[in-house]
Short mmCIF file of C-alpha atoms and ligand atoms in Angstrom, two decimals:
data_model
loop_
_atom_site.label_atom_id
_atom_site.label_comp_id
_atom_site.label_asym_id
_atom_site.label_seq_id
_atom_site.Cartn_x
_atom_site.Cartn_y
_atom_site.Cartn_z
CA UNK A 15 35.70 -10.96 -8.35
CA UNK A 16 33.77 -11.72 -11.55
CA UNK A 17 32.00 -9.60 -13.32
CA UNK A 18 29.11 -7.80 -10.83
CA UNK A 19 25.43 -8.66 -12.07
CA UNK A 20 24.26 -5.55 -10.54
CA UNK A 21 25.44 -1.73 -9.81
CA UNK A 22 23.51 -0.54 -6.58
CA UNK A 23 23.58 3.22 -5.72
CA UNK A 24 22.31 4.55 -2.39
CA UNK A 25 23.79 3.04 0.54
CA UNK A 26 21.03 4.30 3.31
CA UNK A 27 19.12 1.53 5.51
CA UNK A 28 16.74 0.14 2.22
CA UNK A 29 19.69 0.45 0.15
CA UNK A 30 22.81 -1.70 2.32
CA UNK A 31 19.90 -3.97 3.76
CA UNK A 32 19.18 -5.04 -0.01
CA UNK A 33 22.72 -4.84 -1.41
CA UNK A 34 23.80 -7.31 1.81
CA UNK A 35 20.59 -9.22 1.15
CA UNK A 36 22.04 -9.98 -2.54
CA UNK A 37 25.59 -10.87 -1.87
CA UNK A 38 24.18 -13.13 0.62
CA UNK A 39 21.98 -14.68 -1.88
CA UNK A 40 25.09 -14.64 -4.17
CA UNK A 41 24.53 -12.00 -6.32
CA UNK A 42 27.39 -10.62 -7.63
CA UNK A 43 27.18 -6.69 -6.56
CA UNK A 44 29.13 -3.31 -6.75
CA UNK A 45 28.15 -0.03 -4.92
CA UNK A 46 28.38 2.99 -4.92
CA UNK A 47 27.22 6.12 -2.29
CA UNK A 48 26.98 10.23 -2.83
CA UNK A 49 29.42 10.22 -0.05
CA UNK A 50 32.28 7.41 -0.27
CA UNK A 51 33.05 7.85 3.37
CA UNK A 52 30.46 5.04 4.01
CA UNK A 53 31.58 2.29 1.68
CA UNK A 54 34.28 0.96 4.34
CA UNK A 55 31.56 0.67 6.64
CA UNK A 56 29.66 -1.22 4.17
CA UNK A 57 32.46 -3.38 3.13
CA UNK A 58 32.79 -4.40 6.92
CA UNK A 59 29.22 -5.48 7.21
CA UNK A 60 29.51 -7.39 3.61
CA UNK A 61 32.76 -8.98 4.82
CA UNK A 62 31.56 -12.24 4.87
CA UNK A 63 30.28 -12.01 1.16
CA UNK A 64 33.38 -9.84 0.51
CA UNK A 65 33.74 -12.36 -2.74
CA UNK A 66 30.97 -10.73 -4.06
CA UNK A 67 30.88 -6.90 -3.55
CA UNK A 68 32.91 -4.59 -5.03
CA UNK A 69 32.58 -0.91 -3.82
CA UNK A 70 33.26 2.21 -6.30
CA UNK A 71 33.88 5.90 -5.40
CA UNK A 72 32.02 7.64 -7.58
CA UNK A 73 29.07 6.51 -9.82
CA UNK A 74 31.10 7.00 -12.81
CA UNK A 75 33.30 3.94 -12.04
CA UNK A 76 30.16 1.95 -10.49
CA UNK A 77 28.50 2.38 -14.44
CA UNK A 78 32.28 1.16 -15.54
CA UNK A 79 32.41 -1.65 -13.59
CA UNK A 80 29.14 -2.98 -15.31
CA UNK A 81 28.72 -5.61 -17.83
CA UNK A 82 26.21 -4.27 -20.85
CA UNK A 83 23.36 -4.20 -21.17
CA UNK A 84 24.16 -2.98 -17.07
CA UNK A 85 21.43 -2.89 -13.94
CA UNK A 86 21.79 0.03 -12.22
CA UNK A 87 19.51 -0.14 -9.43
CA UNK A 88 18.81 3.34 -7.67
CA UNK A 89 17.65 3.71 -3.53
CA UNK A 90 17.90 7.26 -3.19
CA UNK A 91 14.94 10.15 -2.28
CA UNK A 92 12.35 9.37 -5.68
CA UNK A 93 11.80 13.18 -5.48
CA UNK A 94 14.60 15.78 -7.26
CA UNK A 95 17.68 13.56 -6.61
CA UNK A 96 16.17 11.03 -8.87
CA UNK A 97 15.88 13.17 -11.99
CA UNK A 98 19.76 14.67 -10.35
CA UNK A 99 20.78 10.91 -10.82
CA UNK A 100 19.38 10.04 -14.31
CA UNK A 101 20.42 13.65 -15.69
CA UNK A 102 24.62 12.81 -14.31
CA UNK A 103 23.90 8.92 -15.66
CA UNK A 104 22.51 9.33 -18.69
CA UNK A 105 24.88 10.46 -20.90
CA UNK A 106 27.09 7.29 -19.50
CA UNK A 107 24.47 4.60 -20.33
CA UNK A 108 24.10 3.06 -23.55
CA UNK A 109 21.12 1.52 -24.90
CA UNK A 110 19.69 -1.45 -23.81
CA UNK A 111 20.84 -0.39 -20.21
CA UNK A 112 18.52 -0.62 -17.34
CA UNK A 113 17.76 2.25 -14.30
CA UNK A 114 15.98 0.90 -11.12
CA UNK A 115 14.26 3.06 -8.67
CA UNK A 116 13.14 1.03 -5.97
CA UNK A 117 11.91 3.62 -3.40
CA UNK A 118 8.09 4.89 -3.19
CA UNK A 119 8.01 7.00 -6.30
CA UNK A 120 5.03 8.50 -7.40
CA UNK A 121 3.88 6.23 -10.54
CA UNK A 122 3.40 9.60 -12.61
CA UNK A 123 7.23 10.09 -12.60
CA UNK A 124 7.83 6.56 -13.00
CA UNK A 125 5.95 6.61 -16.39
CA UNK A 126 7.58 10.86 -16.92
CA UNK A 127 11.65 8.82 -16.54
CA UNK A 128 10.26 5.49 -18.16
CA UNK A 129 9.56 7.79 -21.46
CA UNK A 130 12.26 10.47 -20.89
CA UNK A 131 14.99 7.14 -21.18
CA UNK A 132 13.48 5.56 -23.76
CA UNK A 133 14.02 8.31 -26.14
CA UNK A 134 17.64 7.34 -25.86
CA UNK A 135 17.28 3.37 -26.47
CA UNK A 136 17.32 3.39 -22.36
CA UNK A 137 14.63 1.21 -19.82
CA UNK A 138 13.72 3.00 -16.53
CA UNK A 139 11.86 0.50 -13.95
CA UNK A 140 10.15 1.74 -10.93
CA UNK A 141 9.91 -1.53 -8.18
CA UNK A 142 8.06 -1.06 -5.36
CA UNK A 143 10.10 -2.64 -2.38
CA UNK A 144 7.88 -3.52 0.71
CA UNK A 145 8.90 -5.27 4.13
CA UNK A 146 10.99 -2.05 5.85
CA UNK A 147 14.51 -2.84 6.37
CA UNK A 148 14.11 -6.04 8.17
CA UNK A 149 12.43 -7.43 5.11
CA UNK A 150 15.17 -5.76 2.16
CA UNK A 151 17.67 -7.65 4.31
CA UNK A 152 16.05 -10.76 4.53
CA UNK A 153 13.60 -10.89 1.85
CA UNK A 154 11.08 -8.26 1.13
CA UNK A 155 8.22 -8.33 -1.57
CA UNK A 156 8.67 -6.23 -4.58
CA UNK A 157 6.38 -4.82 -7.44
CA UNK A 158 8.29 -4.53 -10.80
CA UNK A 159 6.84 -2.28 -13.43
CA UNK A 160 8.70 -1.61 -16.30
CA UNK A 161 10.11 -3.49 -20.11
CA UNK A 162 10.17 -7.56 -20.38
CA UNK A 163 13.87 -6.80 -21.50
CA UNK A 164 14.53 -5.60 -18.14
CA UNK A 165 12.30 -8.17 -17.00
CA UNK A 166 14.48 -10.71 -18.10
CA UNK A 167 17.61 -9.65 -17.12
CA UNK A 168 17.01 -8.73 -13.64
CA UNK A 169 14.14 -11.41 -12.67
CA UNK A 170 16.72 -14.15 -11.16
CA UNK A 171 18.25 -11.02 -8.98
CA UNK A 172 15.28 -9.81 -7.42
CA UNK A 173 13.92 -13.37 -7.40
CA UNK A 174 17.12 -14.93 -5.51
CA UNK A 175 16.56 -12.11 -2.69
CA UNK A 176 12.50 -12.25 -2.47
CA UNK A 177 10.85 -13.26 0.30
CA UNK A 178 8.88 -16.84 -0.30
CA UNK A 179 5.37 -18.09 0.27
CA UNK A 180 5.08 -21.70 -0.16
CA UNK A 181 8.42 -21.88 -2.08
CA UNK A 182 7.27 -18.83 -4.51
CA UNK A 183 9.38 -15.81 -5.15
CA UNK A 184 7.12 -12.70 -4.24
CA UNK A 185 8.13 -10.51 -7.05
CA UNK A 186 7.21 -10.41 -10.49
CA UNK A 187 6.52 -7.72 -13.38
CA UNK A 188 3.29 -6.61 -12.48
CA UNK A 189 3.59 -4.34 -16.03
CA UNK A 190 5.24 -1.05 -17.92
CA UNK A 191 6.15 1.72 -17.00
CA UNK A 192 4.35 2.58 -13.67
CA UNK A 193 2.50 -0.24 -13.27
CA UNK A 194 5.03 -1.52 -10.27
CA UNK A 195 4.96 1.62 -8.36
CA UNK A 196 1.68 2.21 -8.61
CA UNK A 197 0.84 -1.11 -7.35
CA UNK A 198 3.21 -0.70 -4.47
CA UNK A 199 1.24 3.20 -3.91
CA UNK A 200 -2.14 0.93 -3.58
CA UNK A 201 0.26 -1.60 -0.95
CA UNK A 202 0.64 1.41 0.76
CA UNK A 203 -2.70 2.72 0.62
CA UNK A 204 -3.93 -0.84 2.39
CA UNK A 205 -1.28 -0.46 4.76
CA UNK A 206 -3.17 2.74 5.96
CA UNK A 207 -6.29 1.22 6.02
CA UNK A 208 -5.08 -1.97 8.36
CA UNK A 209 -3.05 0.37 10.75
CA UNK A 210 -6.12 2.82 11.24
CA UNK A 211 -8.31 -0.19 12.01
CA UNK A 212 -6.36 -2.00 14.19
CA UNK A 213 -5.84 0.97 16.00
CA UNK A 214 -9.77 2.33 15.96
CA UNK A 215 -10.15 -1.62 17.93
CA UNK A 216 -7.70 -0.90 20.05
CA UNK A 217 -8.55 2.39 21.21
CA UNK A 218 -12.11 1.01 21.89
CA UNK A 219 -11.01 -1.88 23.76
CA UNK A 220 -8.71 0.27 25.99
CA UNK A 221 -11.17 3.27 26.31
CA UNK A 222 -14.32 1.78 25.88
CA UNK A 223 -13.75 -1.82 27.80
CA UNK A 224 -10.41 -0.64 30.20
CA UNK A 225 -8.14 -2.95 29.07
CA UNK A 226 -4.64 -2.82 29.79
CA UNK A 227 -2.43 -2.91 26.74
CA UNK A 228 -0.93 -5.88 27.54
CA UNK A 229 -4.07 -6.96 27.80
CA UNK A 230 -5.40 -6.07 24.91
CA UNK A 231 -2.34 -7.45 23.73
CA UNK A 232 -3.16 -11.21 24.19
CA UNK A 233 -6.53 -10.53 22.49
CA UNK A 234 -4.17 -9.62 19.39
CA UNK A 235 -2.25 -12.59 19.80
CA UNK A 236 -5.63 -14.56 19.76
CA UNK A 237 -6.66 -13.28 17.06
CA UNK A 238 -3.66 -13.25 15.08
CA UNK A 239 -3.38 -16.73 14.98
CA UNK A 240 -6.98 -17.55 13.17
CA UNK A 241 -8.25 -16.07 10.19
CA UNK A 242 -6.83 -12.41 10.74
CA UNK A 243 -3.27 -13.40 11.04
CA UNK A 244 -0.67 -10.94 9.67
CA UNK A 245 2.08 -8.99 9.91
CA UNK A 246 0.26 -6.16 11.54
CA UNK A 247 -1.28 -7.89 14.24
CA UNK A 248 1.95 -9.40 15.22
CA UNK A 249 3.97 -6.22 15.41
CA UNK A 250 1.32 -4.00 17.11
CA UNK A 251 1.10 -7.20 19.44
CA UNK A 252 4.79 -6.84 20.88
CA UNK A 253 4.64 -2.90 20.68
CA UNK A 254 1.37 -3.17 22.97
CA UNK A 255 3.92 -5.41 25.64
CA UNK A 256 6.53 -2.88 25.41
CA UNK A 257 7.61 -1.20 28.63
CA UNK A 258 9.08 2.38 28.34
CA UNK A 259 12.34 2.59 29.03
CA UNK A 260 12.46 6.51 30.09
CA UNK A 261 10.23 5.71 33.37
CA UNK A 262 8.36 2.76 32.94
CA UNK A 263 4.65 2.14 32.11
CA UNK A 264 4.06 0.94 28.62
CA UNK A 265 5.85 2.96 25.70
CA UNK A 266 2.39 3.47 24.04
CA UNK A 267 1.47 5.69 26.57
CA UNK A 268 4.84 7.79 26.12
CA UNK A 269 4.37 8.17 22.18
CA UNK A 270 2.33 11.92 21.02
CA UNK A 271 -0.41 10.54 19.07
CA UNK A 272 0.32 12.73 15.63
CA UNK A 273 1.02 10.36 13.03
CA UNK A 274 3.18 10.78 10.31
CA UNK A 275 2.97 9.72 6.65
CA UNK A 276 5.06 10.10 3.42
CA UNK A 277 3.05 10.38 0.98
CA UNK A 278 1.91 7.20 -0.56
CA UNK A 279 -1.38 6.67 1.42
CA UNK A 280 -2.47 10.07 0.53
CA UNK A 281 -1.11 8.87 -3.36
CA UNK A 282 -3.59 6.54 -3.36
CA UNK A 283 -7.03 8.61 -2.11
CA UNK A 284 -5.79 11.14 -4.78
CA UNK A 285 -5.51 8.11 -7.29
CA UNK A 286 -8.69 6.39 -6.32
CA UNK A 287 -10.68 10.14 -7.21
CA UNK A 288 -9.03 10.56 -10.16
CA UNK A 289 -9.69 7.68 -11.52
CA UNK A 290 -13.69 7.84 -11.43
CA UNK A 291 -13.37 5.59 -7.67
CA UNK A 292 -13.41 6.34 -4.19
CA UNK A 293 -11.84 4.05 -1.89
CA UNK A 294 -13.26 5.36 1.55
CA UNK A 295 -11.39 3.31 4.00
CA UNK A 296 -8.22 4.44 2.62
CA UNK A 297 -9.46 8.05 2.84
CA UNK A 298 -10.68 7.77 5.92
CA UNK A 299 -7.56 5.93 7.47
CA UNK A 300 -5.44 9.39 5.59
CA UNK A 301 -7.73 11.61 7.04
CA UNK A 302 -7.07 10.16 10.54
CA UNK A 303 -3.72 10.97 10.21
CA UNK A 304 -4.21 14.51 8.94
CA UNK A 305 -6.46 15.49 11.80
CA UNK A 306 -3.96 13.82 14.10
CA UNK A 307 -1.27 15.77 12.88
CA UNK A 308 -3.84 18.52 14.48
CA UNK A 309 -2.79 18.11 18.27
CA UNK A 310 -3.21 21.46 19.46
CA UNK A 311 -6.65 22.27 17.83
CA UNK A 312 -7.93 18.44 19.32
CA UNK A 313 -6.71 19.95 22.58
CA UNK A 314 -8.79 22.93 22.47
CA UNK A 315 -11.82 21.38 20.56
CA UNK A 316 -11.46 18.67 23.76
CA UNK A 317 -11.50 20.97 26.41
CA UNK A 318 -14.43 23.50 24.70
CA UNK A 319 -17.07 20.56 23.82
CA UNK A 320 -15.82 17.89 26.39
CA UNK A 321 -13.84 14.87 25.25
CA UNK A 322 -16.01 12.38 27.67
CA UNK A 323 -16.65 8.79 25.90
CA UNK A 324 -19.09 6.14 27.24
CA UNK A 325 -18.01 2.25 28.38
CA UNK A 326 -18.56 -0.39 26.15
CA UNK A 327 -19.91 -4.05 25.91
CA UNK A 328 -18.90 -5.91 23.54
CA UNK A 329 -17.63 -9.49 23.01
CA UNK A 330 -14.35 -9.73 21.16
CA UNK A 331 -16.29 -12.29 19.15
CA UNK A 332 -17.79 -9.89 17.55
CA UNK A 333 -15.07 -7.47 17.13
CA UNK A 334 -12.62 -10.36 15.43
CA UNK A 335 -16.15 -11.22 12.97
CA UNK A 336 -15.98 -7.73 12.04
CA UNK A 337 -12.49 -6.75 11.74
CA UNK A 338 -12.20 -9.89 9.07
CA UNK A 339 -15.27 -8.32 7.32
CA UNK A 340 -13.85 -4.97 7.33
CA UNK A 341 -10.21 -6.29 5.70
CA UNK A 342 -11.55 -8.29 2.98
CA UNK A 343 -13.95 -4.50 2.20
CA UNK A 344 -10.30 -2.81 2.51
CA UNK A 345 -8.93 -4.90 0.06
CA UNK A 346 -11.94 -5.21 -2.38
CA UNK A 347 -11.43 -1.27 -2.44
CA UNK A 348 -7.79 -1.45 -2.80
CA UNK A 349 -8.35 -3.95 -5.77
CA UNK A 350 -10.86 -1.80 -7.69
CA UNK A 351 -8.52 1.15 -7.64
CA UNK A 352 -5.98 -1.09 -9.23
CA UNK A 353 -8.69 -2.69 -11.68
CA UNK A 354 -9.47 0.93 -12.54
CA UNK A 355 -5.72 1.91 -13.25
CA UNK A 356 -5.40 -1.39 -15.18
CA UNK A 357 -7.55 -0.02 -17.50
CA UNK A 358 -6.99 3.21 -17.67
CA UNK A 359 -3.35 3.01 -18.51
CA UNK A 360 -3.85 -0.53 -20.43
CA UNK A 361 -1.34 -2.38 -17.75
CA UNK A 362 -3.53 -5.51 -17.58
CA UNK A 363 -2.53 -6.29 -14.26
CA UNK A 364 -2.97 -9.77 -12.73
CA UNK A 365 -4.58 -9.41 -9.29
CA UNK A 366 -4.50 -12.84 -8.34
CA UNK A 367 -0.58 -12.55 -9.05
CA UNK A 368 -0.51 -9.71 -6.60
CA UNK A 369 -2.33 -10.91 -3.95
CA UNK A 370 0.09 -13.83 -4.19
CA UNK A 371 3.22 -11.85 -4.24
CA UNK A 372 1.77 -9.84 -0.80
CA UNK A 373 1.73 -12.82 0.89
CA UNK A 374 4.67 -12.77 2.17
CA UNK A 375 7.44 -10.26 3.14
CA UNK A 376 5.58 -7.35 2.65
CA UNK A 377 3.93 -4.82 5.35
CA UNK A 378 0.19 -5.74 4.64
CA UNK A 379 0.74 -9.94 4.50
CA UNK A 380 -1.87 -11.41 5.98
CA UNK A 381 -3.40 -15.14 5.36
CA UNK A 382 -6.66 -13.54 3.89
CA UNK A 383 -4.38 -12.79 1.10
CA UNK A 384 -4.23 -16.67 -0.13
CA UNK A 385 -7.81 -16.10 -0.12
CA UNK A 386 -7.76 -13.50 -1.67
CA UNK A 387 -5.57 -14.77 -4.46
CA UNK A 388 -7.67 -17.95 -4.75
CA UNK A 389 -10.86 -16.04 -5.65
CA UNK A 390 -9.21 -13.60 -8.41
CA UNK A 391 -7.84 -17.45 -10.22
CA UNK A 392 -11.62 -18.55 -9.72
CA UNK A 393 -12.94 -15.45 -11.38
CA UNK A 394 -14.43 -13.42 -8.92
CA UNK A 395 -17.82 -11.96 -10.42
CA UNK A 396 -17.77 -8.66 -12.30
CA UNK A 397 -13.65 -8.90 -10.86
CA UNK A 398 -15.16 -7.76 -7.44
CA UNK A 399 -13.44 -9.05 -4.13
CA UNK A 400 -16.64 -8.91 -2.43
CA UNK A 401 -18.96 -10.94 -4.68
CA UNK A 402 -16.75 -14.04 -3.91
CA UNK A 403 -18.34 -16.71 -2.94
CA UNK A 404 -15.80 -17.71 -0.77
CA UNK A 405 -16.38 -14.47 1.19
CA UNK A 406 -19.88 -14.58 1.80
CA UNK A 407 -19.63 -16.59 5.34
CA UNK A 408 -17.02 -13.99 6.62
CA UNK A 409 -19.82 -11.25 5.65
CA UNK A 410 -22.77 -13.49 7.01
CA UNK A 411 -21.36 -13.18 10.97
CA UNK A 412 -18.97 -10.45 9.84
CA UNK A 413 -21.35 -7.85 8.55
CA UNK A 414 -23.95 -7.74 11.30
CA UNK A 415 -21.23 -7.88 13.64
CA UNK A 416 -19.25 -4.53 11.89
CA UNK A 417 -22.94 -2.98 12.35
CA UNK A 418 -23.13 -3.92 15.70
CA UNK A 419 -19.18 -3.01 16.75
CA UNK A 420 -20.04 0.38 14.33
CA UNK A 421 -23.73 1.48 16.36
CA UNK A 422 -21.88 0.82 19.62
CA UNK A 423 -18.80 2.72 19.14
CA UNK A 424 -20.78 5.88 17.71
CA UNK A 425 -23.44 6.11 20.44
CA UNK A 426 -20.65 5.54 22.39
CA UNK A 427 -18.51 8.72 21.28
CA UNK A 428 -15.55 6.71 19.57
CA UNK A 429 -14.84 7.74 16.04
CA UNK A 430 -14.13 4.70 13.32
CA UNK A 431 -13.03 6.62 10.56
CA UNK A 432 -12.08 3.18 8.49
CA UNK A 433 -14.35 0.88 10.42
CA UNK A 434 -17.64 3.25 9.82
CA UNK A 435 -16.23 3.63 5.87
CA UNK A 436 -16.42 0.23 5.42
CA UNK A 437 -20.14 -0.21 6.85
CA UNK A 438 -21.03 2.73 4.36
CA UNK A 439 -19.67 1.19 1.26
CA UNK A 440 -21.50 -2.27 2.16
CA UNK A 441 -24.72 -1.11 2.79
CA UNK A 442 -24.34 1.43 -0.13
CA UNK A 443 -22.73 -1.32 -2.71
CA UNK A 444 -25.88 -3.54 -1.80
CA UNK A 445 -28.20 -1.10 -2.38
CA UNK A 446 -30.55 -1.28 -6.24
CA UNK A 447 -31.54 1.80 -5.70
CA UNK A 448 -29.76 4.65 -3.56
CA UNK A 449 -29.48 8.30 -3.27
CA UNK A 450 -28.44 9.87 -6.80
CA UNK A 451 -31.80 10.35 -7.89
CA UNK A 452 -32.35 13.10 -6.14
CA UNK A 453 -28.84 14.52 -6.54
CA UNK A 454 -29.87 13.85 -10.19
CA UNK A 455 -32.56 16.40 -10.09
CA UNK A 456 -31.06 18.55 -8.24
CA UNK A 457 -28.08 18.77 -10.87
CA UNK A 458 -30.63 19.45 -13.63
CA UNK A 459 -32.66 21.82 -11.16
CA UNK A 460 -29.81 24.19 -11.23
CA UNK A 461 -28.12 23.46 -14.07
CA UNK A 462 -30.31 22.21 -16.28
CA UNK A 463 -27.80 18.68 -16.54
CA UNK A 464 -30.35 16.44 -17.96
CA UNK A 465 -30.86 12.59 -16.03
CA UNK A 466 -31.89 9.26 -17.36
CA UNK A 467 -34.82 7.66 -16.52
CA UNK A 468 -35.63 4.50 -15.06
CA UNK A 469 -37.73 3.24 -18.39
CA UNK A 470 -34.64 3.32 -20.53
CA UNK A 471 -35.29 7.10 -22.15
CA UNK A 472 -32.15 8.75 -21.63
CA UNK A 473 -31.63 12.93 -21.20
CA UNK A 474 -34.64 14.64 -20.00
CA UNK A 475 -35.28 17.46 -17.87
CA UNK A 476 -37.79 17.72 -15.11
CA UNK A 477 -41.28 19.55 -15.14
CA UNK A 478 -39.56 22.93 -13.58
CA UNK A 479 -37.98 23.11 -17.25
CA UNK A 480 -41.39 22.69 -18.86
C1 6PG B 501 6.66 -0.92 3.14
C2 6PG B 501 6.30 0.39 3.80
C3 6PG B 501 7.36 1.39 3.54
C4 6PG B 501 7.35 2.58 4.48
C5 6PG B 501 6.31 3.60 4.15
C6 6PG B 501 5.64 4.22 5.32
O1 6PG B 501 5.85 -1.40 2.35
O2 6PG B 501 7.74 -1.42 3.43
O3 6PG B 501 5.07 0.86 3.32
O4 6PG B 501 7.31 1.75 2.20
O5 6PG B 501 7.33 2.22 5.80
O6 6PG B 501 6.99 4.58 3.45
O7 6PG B 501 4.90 5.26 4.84
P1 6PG B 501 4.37 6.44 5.72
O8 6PG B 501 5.55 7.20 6.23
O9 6PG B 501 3.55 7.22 4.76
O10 6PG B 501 3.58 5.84 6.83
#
């Protein structure tokens, strides 16, 4: 075989799907795994492609078989075995060489290795990878962040493997350092947000209406093919029409409802604060999980206070009107954390160029996301998602409707942690005047903080300083 383009490391489910998923593409690849036993295994699934992968023992030959300046693209744990990997690589590299890590790192490590490597003439990129194994095999979506150097050299790799929308590659360099990562962290933090929702309708459809899930199924399918169409629709579609195979019945009704999560959703709430922003639906779809995670305490709280819910009416017009309203407010506040890291760390990210590389192959594609792309390339005022025009007739049917679907479900005894979030931010967002005068004077009651005034005067106290 030629020369390989590419050294992968990390042959777990992300890392063989994408290593297959470039020698199919005809990438020229060589890998390497902590423990050779599996590379046999790997070389029988490759066989067809075997033209194109070589497999190495140890990482020492994979950084030997490499052409300078080499790609060395990592899909191990981002955690302690990535700083493991870069400390046993390092002193092998030369400069001008490239490191990938293109699992869910925290961005603040990405930017700690990005600087650590360059101090030795070194480029460490952090790509966000999104579409789950199906999509790394196949084409997934992925958010580079790291030098144009690197750019340049491994752009028609990751571009040869992407998935497509329309004929275009969804990747690209989205900027230094962290900027991919922390991009993909946001991804993530959306993801959250859609899941929680979809599954706050669903329990209210089942509960509160007595649907069946197959039932509530075809509404899904319905839906998913107008305006809300996407990825997560479709899946939660076919889980809803699962039967369980351990007795029968559908397999939702066999799964413990305590939901896990790795990290990135909560990444993002923690982000969002620290950046000056709040991003409530995101919150409240991570604090769903938390207090999921809290089985045993539900149980008891359940069984001391009653855990009775009313029936509901409502038409599923309605519901879809609001659900739409409810994802474009998920991804205004997904977009205004990133506009807030943009300029806080001076990435000058593209958000049309985003939403267009989420489009396809990624977890949270949906067709809003054209949309959503055309109104950041018209210039969406003051860069806000909601103040598009080409929003305002989801939110003219969509908004009363969330109010509606949001009054119901409360007086009803169903809790909407994401759906109720997004109602708040609305009606706070279009609000002149709101609440922080008073917390205002209350601040300067105690504390003697100061406040503006409304007549342009800035820093006084009130009378109980006089
Ligand atoms: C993706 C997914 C992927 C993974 C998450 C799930 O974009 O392909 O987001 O990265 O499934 O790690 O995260 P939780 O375990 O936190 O739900």
């Amino acid at each position: 075989m030629a020369e390989p383009q590419i050294g992968i490391c990390g042959l777990g489910t992300m890392g063989s799907a994408l290593a297959l998923n470039m020698a199919e593409k005809g990438v020229r690849i060589a890998v390497s795994n902590r423990s050779p036993e599996v590379l046999p295994a790997f070389l029988a699934k490759a066989a067809a492609f075997a033209d194109r992968v070589a497999a190495r023992d140890t990482l020492e030959a994979l950084i030997d078989a490499l052409p300078r300046p080499r790609l060395l693209l990592a899909m191990i744990p981002s955690t302690a075995p990535m700083d493991e990997l870069l400390d046993r690589v390092m002193p092998l590299l030369e400069p001008g060489d490239t490191v990938i890590d293109a699992g869910n790192a925290d961005f603040h490590d990405t930017r700690r290795r990005a600087e650590r490597l360059a101090g030795q003439g070194l480029h460490f990129v952090g790509m966000g990878v999104s579409g789950g194994e199906d999509g790394a095999r196949h084409g997934p979506s992925m958010m580079f962040g790291g030098s144009q150097e690197s750019w340049q050299v491994l752009k028609p790799v990751v571009e040869a493997v992407a998935a497509r929308f329309d004929g275009d590659p969804c990747v690209d360099r989205m900027g230094p350092d962290g900027a991919g990562h922390f991009v993909k962290t946001v991804h993530n933090g959306i993801e959250y947000a859609d899941m929680q929702m979809i599954a706050e309708v669903q329990d209210l459809l089942r509960h509160g209406t007595g649907r069946s899930p197959a039932g509530i199924a075809d509404i899904f399918a319905a839906w998913n093919a107008g305006p809300l169409g996407s990825y997560l629709f479709e899946i939660t579609e076919t889980v809803l029409r699962a039967e369980d195979s351990h007795g029968g019945g559908p397999v939702i009704d066999a799964i413990l409802d305590r939901a896990g999560q790795k990290g990135t959703g909560r990444w993002t709430a923690i982000e969002a604060v620290r950046l000056g922003q709040s991003a409530t639906m995101i919150e409240g779809a991570v604090a769903a999980r938390a207090w999921s995670a809290e089985k045993s305490l539900r149980d008891r709280a359940g069984a001391t206070f009653g855990s009775d819910r009313e029936p509901l009416d409502i038409d599923l017009g309605t519901l879809e009107s609001a659900l739409l309203a409810a994802r474009v407010l998920e991804y205004a506040q997904g977009f205004r954390i990133l506009a807030a890291a943009s300029q806080d760390y001076d990435w000058q990210l593209d958000f049309a160029r985003i939403a267009e590389i989420w489009r396809a192959g990624c977890i949270i594609r949906a067709k809003l996301l054209d949309d959503i792309a055309g109104a950041f390339r018209d210039g969406a005022p003051e860069g806000q998602l909601f103040l598009a025009p080409r929003f305002h007739h989801i939110f003219a049917d969509g908004i009363p409707a969330l109010r509606k679907l949001v009054s119901a479900a409360i007086a009803a005894g169903f809790p909407l942690p994401v759906l109720s979030s997004a109602l708040a931010f609305w009606d706070t967002m279009r609000q002149p005047r709101g609440t922080a005068a008073l917390i205002q004077a209350q601040r300067d009651f105690f504390g003697r903080h100061g406040f503006d005034r409304i007549d342009g005067q800035d820093h006084h106290h009130g009378p109980w300083w006089d």
